Short mmCIF file of C-alpha atoms in Angstrom, two decimals:
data_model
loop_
_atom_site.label_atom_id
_atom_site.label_comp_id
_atom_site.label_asym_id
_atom_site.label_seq_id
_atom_site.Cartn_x
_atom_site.Cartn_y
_atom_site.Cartn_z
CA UNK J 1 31.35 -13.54 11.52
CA UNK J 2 31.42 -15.27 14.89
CA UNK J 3 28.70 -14.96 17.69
CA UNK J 4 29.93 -12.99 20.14
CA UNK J 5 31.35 -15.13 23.10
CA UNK J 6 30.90 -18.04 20.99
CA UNK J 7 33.06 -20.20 19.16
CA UNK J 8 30.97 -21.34 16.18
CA UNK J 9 29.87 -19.37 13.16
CA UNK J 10 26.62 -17.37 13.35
CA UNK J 11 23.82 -18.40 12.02
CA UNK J 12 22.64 -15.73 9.32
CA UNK J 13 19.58 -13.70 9.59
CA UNK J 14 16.35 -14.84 7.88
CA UNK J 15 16.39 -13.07 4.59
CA UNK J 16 13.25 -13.09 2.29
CA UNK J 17 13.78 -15.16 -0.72
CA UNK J 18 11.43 -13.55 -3.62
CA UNK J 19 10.68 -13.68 -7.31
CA UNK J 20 10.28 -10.77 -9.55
CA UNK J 21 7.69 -11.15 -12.10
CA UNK J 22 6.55 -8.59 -14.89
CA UNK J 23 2.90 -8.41 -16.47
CA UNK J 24 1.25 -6.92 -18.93
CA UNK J 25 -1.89 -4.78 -18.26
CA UNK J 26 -5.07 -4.43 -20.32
CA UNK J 27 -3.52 -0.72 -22.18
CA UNK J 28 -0.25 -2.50 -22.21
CA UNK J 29 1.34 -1.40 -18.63
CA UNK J 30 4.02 -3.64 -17.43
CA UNK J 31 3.20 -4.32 -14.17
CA UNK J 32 6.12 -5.55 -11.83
CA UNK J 33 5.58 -7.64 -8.88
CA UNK J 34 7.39 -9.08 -6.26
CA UNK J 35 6.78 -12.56 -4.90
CA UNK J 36 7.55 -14.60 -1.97
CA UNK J 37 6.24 -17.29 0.49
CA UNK J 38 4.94 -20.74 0.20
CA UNK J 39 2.99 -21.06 -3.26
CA UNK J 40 0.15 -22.94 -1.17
CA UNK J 41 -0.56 -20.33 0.96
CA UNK J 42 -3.24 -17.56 0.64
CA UNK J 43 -2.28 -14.86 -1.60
CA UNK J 44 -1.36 -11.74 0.10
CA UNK J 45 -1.22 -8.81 -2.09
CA UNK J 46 0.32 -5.37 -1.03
CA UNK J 47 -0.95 -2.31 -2.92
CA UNK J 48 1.99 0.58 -2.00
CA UNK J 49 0.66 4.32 -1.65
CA UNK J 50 1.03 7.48 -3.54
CA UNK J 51 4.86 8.01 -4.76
CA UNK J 52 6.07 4.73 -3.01
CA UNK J 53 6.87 1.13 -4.56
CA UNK J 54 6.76 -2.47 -3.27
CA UNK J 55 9.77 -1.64 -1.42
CA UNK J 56 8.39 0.77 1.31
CA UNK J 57 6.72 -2.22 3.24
CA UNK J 58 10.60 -3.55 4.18
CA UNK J 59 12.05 -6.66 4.51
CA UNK J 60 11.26 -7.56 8.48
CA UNK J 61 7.21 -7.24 7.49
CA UNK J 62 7.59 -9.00 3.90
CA UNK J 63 10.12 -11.96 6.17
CA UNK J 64 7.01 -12.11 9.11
CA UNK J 65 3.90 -11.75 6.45
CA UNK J 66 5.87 -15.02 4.04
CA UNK J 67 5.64 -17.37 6.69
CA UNK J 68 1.95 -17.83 6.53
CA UNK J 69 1.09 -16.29 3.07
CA UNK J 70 2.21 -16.20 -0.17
CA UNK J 71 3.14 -12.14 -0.48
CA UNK J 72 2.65 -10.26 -3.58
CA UNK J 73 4.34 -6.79 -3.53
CA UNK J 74 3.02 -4.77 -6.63
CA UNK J 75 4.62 -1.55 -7.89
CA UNK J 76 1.67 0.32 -8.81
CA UNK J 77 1.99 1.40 -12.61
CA UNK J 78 3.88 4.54 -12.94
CA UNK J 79 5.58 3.26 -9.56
CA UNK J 80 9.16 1.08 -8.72
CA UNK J 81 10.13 -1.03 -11.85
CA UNK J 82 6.25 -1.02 -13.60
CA UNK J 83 5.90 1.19 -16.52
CA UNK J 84 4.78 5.25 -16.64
CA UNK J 85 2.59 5.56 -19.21
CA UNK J 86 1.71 9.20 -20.17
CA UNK J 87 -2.13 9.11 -19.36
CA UNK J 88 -4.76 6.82 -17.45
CA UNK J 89 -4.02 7.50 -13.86
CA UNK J 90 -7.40 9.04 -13.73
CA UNK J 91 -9.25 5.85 -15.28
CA UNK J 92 -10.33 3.12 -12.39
CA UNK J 93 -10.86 0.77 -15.13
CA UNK J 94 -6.68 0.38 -15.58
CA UNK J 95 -5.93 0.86 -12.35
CA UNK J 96 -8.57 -2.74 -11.76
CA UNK J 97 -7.03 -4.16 -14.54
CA UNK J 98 -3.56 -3.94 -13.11
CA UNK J 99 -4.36 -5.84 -10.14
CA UNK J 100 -6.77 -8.35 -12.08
CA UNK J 101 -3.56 -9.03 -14.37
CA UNK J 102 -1.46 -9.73 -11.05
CA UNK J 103 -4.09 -12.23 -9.48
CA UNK J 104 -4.84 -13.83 -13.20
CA UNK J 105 -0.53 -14.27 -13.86
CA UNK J 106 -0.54 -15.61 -10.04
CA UNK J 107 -3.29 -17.49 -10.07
CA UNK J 108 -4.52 -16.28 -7.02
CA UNK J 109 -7.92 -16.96 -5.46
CA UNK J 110 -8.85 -16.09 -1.97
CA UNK J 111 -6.77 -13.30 -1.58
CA UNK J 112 -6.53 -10.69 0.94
CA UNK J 113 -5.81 -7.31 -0.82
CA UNK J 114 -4.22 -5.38 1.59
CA UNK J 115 -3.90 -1.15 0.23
CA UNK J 116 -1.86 1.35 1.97
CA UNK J 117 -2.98 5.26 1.61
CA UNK J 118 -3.57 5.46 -1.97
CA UNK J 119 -3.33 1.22 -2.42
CA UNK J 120 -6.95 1.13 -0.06
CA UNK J 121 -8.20 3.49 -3.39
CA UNK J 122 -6.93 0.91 -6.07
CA UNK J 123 -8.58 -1.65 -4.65
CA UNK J 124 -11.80 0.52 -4.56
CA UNK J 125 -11.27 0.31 -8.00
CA UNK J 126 -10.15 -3.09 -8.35
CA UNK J 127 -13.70 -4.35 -6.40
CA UNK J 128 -15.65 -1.73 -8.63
CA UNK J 129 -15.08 -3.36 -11.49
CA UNK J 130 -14.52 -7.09 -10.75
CA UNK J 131 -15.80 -7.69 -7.84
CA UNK J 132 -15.28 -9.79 -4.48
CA UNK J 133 -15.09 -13.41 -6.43
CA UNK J 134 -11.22 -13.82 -6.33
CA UNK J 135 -11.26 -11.61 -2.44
CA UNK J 136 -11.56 -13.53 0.51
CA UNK J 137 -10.64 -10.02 2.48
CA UNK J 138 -9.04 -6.40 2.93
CA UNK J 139 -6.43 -4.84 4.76
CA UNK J 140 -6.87 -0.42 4.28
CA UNK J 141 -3.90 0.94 6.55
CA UNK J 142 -3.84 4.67 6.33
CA UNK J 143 -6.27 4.41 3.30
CA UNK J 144 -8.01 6.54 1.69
CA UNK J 145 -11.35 4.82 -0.25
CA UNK J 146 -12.68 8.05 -2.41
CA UNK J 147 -10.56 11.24 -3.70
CA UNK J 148 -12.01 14.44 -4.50
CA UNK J 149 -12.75 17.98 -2.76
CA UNK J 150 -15.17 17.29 0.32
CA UNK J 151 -14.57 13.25 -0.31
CA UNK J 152 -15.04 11.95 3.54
CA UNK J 153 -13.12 8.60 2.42
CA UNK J 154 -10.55 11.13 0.92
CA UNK J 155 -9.54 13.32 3.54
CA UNK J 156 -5.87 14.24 4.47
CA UNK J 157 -3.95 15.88 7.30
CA UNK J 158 -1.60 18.46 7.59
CA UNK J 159 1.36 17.19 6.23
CA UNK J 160 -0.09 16.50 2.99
CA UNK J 161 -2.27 19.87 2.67
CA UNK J 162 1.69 21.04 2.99
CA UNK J 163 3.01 19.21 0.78
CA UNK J 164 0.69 19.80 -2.20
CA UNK J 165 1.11 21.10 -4.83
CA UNK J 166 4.66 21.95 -4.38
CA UNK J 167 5.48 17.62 -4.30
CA UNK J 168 4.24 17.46 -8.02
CA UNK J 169 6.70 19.94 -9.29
CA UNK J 170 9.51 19.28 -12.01
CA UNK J 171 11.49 21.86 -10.31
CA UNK J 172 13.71 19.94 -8.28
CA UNK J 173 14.44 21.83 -5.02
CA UNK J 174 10.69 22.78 -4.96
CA UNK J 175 10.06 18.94 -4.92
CA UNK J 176 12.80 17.72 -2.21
CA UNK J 177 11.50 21.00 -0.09
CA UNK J 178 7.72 19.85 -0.48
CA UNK J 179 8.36 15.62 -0.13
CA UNK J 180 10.48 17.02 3.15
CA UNK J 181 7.70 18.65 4.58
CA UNK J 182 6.35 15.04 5.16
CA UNK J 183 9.31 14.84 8.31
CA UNK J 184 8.70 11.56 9.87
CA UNK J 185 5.03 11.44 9.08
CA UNK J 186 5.79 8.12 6.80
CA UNK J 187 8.12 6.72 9.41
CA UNK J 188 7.13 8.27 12.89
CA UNK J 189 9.39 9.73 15.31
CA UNK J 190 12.30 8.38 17.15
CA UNK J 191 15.61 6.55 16.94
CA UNK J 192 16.28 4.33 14.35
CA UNK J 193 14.30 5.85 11.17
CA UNK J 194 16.65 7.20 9.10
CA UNK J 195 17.40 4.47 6.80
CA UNK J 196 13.91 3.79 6.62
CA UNK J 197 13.45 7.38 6.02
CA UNK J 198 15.26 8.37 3.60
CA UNK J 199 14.62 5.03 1.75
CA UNK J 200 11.21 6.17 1.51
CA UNK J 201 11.89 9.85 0.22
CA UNK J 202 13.94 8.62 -2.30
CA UNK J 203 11.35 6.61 -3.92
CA UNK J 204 9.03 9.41 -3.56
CA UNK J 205 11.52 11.23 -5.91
CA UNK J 206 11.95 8.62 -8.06
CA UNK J 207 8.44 9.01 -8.84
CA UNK J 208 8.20 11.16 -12.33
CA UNK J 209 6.61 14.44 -11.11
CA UNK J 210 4.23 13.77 -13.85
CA UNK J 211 2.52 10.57 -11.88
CA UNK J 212 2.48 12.43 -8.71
CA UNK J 213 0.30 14.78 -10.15
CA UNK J 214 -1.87 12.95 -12.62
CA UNK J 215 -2.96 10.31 -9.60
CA UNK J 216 -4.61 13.47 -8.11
CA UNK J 217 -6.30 14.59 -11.19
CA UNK J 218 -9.46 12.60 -10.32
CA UNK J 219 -12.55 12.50 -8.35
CA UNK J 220 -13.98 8.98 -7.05
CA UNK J 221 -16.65 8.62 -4.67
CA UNK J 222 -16.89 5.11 -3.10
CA UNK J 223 -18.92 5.45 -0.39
CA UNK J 224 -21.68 2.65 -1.72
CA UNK J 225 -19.47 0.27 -3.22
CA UNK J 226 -18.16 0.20 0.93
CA UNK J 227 -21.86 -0.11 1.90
CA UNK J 228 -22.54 -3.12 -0.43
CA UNK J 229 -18.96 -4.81 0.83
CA UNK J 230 -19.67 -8.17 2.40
CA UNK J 231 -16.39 -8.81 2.29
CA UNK J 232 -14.25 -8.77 6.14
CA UNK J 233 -12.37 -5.95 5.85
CA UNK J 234 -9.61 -4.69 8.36
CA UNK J 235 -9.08 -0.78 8.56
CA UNK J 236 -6.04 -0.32 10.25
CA UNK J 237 -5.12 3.78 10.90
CA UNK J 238 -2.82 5.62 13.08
CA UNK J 239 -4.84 7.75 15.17
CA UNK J 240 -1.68 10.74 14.65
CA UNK J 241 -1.91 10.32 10.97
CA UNK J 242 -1.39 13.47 9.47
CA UNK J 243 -1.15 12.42 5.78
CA UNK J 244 -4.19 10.76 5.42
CA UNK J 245 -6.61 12.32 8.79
CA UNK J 246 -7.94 9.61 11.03
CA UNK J 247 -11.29 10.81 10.13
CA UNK J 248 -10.97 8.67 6.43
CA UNK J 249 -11.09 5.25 8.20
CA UNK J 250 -13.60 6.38 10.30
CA UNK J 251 -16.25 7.16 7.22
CA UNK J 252 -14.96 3.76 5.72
CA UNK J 253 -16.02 2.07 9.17
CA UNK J 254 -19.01 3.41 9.55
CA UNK J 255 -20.10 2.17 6.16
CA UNK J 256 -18.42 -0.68 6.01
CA UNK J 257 -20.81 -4.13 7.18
CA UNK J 258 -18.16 -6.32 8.54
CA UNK J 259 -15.74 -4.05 9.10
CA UNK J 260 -12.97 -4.48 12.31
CA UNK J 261 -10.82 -1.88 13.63
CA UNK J 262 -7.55 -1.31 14.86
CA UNK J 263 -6.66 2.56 15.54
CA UNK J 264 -2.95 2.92 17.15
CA UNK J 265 -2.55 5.25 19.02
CA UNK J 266 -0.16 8.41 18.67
CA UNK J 267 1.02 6.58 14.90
CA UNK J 268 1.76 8.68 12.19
CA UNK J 269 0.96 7.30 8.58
CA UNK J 270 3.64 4.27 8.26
CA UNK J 271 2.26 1.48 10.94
CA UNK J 272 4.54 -0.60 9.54
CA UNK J 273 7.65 0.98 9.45
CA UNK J 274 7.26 2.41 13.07
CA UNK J 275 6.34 -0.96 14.52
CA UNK J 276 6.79 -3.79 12.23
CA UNK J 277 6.18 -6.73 14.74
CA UNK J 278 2.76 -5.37 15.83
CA UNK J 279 1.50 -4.90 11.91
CA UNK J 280 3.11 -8.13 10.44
CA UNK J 281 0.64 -10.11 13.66
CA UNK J 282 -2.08 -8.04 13.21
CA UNK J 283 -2.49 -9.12 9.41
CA UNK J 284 -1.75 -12.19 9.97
CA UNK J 285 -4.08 -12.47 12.67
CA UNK J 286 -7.14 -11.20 10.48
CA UNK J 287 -6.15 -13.47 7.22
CA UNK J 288 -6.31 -15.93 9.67
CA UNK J 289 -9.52 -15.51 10.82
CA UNK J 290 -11.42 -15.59 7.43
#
């Protein structure tokens, strides 16, 4: 391949040079993790939502995020390439020990634990139960921080009351016709989103029915672990979100003591998918700061 106009070769796009790593959780779990990025920077660690993996973040954020950190994608158990087990989804104590086994096979202190939707609730759990020691801060985009009927923290919007419970199904045009309802609400509207898009609804279908449904089957309340947080913590939230409402970062704000806030306008729940450039600096930006 030639540039265009040009008479040398081109040179070839940056492409993100990882490691995949397995673990072993506290019940056993193998946890698989992506890694990439200088070893001597701060540990990043993405925590993917409900019925995604560590592949939903893509490869321009993971490229921008590895030149200042060192990134550690996670596929949440039951998730991408980790292991299903039949039960636990409902116990916060695994769901801590999953990311305490990443950090301990890493190494990693000073981390920013960064959670998207149902990622900002395991690392509710993760800070429950091991506290702030190895966290230097926290990234929630589109996160929800508590889960349960009339949870403020746990609130969603339309396209998830639409979804549910029809997305849990075994029944397999039931599922494809509930995950659908989602539209662009993981990718936001316009030109360009259909890789992206139907990247992310495969992996949502790739996701045994089984975890889908048992990662519901729970009721957390986090409201005063958030008012005890010291810990600077970014809440990042798309003020069009309609699978997790706005309103969910709002309650985590409000309790939150150092809390900073960036609401985008008019985004749906995927910041990073519908402007990658914007989220990648706007991470970096706050790991920065601390």
């Amino acid at each position: 391949m030639r540039v265009r106009g040009g008479s040398g070769p081109a040179r070839p796009a940056r492409v993100t040079r990882m490691t995949i790593r397995e673990v072993e959780s506290s019940d056993g779990t193998p946890i698989v993790y992506r890694v990439t990025g200088d070893p001597a920077h701060r540990p990043l660690v993405l925590l993917h939502g409900w019925a995604q993996s560590s592949r939903c973040w893509g490869e321009a954020v993971l490229d921008e995020l590895a030149r200042t950190h060192r990134v550690i994608a996670v596929d949440l158990r039951g998730h991408g390439y980790s292991g299903a087990p039949e039960t636990g989804y409902d116990e916060s104590k695994l769901w801590a020990a999953d990311v305490q086994a990443v950090l301990d096979a890493e190494g990693a202190h000073g981390a920013v634990l960064l959670g998207w939707s149902y990622g900002g609730l395991v690392i509710c759990d993760y800070l429950a139960t091991h506290g702030t020691d190895r966290v230097a801060g926290i990234v929630l985009v589109g996160a929800i921080t508590s889960i349960g009927r009339g949870e403020k923290g746990g609130k969603v919007g339309a396209a998830m009351r639409a979804a549910v419970p029809d997305a849990m199904s075994e029944d397999a045009a039931t599922a494809i016709r509930a995950l659908g309802a989602f539209g662009t609400a993981l990718t936001g509207p316009g030109e360009g989103k259909g890789v992206a898009a139907q990247a992310l609804f495969g992996t949502s279908l790739c996701t045994p029915p089984r975890v889908r449904a048992a990662m519901f089957a729970r009721t957390v309340r986090n409201d005063e672990l958030l008012r005890g947080l010291d810990t600077p913590v970014l809440v990042l939230h798309g003020t069009a979100d309609s699978v997790v409402d706005v309103s969910a970062a709002e309650h985590a704000a409000s309790l939150l003591p150092n809390a900073t806030t960036s609401f985008w306008e008019g985004t749906d729940h995927g910041p990073f998918v519908e402007d990658p450039q914007r989220f990648a600096a706007e991470v970096t930006r706050f790991a920065g700061s601390l």
